[in-house]
Coordinates of C-alpha atoms in Angstrom, one line a residue:
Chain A
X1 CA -11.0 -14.5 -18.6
X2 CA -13.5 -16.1 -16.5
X3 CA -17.0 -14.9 -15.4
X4 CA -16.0 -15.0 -11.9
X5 CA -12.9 -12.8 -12.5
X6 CA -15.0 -10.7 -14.8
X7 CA -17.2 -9.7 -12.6
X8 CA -15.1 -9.1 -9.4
X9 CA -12.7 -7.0 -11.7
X10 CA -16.0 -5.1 -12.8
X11 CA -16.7 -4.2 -9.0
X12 CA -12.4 -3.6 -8.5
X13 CA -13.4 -1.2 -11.7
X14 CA -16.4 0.6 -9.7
X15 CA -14.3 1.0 -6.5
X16 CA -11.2 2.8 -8.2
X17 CA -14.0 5.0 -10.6
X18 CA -15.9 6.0 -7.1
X19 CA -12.4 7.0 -5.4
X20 CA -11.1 8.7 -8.4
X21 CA -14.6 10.5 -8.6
X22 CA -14.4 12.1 -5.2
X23 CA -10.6 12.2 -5.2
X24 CA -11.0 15.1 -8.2
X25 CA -14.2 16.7 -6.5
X26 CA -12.2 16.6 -3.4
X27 CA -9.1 18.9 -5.3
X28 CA -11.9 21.0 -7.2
X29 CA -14.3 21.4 -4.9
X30 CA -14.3 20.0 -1.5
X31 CA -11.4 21.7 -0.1
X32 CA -12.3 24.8 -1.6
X33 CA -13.3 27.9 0.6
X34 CA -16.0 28.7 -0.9
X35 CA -17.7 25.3 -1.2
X36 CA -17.1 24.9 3.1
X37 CA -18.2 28.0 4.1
X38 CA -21.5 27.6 1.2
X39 CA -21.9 23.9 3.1
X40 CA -21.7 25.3 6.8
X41 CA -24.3 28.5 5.7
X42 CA -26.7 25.8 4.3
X43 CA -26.8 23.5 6.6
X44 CA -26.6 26.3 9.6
X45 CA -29.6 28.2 7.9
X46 CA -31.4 24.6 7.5
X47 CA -31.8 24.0 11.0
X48 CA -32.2 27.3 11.9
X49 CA -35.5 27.5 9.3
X50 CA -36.6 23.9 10.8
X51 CA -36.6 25.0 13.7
X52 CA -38.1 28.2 13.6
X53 CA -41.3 26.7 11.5
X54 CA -41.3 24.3 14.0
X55 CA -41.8 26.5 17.0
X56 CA -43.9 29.3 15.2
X57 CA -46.3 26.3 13.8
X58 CA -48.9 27.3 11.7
X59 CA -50.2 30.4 13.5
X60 CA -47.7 33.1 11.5
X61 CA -48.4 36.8 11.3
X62 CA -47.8 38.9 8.2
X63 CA -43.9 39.8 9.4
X64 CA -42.9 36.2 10.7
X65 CA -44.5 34.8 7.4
X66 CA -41.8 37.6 5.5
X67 CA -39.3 36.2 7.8
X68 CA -39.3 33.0 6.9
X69 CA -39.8 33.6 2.9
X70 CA -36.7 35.7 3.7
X71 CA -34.5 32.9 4.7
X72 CA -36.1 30.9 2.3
X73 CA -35.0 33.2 -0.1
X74 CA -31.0 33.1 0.8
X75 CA -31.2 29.4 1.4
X76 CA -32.3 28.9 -2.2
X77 CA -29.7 31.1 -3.1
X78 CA -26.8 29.4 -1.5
X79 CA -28.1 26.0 -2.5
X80 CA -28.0 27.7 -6.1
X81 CA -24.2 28.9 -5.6
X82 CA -23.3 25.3 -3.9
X83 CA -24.7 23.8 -7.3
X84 CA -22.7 25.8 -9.4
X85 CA -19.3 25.4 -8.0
X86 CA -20.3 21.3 -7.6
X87 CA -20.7 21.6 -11.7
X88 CA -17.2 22.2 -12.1
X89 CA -16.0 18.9 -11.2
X90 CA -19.4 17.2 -12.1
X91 CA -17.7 18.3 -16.0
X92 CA -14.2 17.3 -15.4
X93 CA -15.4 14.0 -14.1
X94 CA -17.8 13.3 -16.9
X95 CA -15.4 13.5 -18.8
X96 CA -13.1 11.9 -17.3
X97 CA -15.9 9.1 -16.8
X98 CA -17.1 8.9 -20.5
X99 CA -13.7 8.5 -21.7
X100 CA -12.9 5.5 -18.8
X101 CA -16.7 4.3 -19.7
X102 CA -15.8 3.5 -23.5
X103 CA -12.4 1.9 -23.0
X104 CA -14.0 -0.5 -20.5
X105 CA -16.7 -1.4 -23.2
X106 CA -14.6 -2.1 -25.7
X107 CA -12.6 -4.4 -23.4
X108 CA -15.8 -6.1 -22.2
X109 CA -17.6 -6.1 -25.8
X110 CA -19.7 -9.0 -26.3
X111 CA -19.1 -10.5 -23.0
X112 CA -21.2 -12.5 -20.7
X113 CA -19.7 -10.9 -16.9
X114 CA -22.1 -12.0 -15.1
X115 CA -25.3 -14.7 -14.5
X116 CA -28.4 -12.8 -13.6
X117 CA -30.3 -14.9 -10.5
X118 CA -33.9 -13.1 -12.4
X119 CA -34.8 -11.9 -16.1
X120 CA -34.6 -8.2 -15.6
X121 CA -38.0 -6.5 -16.9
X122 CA -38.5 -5.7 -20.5
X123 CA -37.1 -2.2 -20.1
X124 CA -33.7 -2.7 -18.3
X125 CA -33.0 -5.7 -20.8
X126 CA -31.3 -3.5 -23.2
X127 CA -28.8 -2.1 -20.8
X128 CA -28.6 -5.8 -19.1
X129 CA -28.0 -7.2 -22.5
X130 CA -26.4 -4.5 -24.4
X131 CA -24.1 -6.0 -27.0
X132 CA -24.7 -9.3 -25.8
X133 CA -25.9 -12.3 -28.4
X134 CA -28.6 -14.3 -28.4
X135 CA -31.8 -13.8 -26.5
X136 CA -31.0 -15.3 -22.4
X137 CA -31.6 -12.3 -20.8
X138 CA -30.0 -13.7 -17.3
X139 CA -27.2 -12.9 -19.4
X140 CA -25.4 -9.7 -17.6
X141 CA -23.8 -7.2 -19.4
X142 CA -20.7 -5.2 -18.3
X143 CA -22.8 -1.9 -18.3
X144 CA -25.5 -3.5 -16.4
X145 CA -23.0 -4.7 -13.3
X146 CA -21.0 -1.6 -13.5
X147 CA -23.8 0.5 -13.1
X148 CA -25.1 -1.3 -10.3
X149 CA -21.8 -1.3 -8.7
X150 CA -21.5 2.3 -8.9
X151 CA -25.0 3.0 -7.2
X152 CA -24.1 1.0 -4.5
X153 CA -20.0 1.9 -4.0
X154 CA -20.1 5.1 -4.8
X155 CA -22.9 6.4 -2.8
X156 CA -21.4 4.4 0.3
X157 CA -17.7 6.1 0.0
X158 CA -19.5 9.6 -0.2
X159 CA -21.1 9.0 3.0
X160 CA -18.2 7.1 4.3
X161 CA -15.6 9.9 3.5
X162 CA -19.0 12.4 4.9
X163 CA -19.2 14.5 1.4
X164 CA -23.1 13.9 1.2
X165 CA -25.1 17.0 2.4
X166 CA -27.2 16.6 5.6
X167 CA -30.9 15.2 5.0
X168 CA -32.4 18.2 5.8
X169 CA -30.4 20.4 3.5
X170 CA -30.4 17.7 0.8
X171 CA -34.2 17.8 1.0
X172 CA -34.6 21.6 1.1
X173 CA -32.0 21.9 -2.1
X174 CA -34.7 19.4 -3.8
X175 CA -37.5 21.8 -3.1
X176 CA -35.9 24.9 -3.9
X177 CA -33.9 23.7 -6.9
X178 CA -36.8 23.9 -9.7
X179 CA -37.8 27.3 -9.8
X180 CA -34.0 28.5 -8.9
X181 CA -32.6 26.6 -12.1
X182 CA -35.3 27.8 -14.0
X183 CA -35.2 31.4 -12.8
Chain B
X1 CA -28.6 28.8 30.6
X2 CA -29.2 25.2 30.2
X3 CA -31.5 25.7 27.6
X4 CA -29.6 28.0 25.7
X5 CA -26.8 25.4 25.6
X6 CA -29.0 23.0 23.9
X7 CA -30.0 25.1 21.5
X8 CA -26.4 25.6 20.5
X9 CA -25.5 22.3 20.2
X10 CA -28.8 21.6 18.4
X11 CA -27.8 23.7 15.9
X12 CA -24.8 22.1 15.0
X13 CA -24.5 18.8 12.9
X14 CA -23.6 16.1 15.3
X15 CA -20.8 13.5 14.2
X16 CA -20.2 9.9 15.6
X17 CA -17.8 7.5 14.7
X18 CA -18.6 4.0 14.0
X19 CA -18.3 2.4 17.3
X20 CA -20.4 5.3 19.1
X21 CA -22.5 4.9 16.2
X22 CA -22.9 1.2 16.7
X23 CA -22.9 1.0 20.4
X24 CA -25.6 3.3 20.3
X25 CA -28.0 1.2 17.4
X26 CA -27.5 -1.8 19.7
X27 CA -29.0 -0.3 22.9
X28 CA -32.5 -0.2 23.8
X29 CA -34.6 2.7 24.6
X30 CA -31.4 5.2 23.2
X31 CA -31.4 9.1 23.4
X32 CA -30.4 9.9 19.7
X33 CA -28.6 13.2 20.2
X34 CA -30.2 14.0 16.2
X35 CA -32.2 12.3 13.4
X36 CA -29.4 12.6 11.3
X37 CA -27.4 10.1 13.9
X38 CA -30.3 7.7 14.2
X39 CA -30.7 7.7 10.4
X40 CA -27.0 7.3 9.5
X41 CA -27.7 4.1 11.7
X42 CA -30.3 3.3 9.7
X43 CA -28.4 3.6 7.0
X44 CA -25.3 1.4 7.6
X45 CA -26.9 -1.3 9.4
X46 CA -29.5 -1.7 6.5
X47 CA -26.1 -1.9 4.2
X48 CA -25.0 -4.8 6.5
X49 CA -27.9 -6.4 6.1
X50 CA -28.5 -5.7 2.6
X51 CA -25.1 -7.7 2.1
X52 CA -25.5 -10.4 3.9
X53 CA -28.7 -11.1 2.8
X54 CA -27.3 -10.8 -1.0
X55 CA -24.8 -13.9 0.1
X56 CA -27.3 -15.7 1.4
X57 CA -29.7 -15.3 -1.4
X58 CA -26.9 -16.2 -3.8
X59 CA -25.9 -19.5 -2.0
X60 CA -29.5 -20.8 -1.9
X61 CA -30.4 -19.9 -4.5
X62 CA -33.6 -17.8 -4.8
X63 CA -34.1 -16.4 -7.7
X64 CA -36.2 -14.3 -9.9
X65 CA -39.6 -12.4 -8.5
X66 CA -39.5 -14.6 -5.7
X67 CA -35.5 -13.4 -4.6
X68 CA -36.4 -9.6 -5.4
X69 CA -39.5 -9.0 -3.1
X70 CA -38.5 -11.3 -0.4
X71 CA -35.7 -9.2 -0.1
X72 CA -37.9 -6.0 -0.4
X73 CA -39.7 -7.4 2.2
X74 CA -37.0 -9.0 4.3
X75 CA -35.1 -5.0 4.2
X76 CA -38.2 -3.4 5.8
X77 CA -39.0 -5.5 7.8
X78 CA -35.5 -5.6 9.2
X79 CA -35.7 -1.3 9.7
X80 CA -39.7 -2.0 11.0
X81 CA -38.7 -4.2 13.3
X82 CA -35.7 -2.8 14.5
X83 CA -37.7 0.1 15.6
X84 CA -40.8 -2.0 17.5
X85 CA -37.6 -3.4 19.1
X86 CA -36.0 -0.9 20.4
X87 CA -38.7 1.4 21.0
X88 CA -38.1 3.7 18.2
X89 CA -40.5 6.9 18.4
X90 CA -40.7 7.3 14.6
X91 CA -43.0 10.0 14.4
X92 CA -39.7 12.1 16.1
X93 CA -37.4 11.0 12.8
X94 CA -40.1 11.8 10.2
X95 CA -42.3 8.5 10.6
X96 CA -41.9 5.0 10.3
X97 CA -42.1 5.6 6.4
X98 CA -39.5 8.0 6.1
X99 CA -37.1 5.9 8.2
X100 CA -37.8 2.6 5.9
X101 CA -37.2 4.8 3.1
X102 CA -33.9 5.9 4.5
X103 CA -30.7 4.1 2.2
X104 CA -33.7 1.9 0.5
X105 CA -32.2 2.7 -2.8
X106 CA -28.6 1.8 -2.2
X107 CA -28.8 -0.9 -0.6
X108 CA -30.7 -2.7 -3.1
X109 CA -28.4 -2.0 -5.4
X110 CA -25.5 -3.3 -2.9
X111 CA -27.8 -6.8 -2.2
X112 CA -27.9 -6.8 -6.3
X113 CA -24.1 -7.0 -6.9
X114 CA -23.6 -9.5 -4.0
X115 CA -26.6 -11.5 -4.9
X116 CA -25.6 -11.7 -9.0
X117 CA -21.5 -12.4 -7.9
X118 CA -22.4 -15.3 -5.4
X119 CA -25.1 -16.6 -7.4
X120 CA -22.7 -16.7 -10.8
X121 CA -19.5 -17.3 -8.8
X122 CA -21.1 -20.9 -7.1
X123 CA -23.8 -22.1 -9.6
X124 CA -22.2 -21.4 -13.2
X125 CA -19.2 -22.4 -14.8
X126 CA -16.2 -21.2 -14.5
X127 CA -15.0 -20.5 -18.1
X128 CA -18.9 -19.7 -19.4
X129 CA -17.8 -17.0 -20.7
X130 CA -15.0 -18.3 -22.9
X131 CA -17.6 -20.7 -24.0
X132 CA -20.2 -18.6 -25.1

């Protein structure tokens, strides 16, 4: 097979990967009850927090300060049960994923799928180059391309098909999620 | 009354389809209803350019250091302009920073793939990989 062909079928890989990713989260978890009505509390209780720190400022009293940790509190824990019924399909799809994953690399073993435009840096060479011969590190990997393609496809047909959590919420599940996973 | 209407609606995630979306990136001095709205703009047009730049790039060709942080620069420049432009008050959508951030991730990764395809699809040989 060509490089061209290699390469475009690597990206025609990607595309049917992403859909068939959110196709299965979309059975196991999107539809789901719980996982709308945990989505609609979070991002409710987001803006309602934002916008009560925003209008109290920093002048709080003792009781709007216990408030406020309050709904802290039961934001972390929704964030915490949104997490957990995500993990469900985050299994079935890694799975799934590893399985697909390997089949591809055999197919691709040892071939060149791409030209690299730039020589990647010395710690991305041996996923560029994995299971590639010889030492022309603008030589691209099937791993390499896939995984690009992935981080760019996949990303855009969550937000396309809106299954990405609000910014707000998304950065509020970062903050909260260390000491809840660790808890 | 009034205002307690705006607090309702502020409260609820607001949605625009693409057109809206677009018709509303391309005017000057716009009201963004939310910051969610102006990033998702942010977002998609910086995909847009993120791919077309990625063609261009690969026809050229630039390559190495040179291709990577002239696109760097070339995809904030795009969002920091865009907002000296249009009259953007960033501080209201987290600060100019925040909204250069916004997507920066995937769309390097999109200008990678159509950067690598062009550039191996019009300067290298067709059955290179047979031949190696």
């Amino acid at each position: 097979m060509a490089l061209q062909i290699d390469a475009l079928f690597i990206v025609g890989i990607s595309i049917f990967t992403a859909l068939l990713g959110e196709g299965v989260t979309y059975l196991l978890v999107y539809r789901t009850e719980k996982y709308i009505r945990l989505k609609a509390e979070i991002e409710k209780q987001t803006k309602k927090l934002e916008k009560k720190k925003e209008n109290l400022g920093e002048a709080l009293d003792k009781q709007q300060k216990k408030k406020i940790e309050r709904d802290e509190e039961r934001l972390k824990n929704n964030n915490r049960d949104l997490s957990l019924v995500k993990m469900k399909s985050m299994f079935a799809t890694g799975f799934a994923f590893t399985a697909l994953l390997s089949m591809f690399n055999s197919i691709f073993d040892g071939k060149v799928v791409a030209r690299l435009p730039f020589i990647p840096i010395s710690f991305i060479q041996g996923l560029s180059h994995r299971g590639l011969a010889g030492s022309d590190f603008t030589e691209c990997s099937f791993i390499f391309l896939y995984i690009l393609c992935t981080m760019s496809i996949r990303q855009n047909i969550q937000k396309l098909l809106g299954f990405t959590p609000s910014r707000a919420a998304n950065k509020n599940s970062m903050m909260f999620a260390p000491p809840g996973q660790f808890k | 009354m009034a205002n307690k209407q705006s607090a309702i609606d502020k409260s609820k995630p607001v949605t625009l389809g693409f057109f809206a979306l677009m018709k509303l990136g391309m005017s000057k001095n716009a009201e963004w209803p939310d910051t969610e709205v102006f990033l998702d703009w942010i977002y998609w047009s910086r995909q847009i350019v993120g791919f077309f730049l990625g063609i261009i790039w690969g026809i050229i060709p630039l390559t190495g250091i040179i291709g990577l942080a002239s696109f760097a620069l070339a995809s904030s420049g795009y969002v920091y302009l865009y907002c000296s432009y249009m009259n953007i008050d960033d501080e209201e959508h987290g600060g100019i920073w925040e909204i250069i951030k916004e997507g920066f991730m995937t769309n390097f990764a999109s200008f990678l793939v159509t950067w690598i395809i062009i550039y191996s699809c019009l300067h290298f040989d067709d059955n290179l990989a047979v031949k190696l």
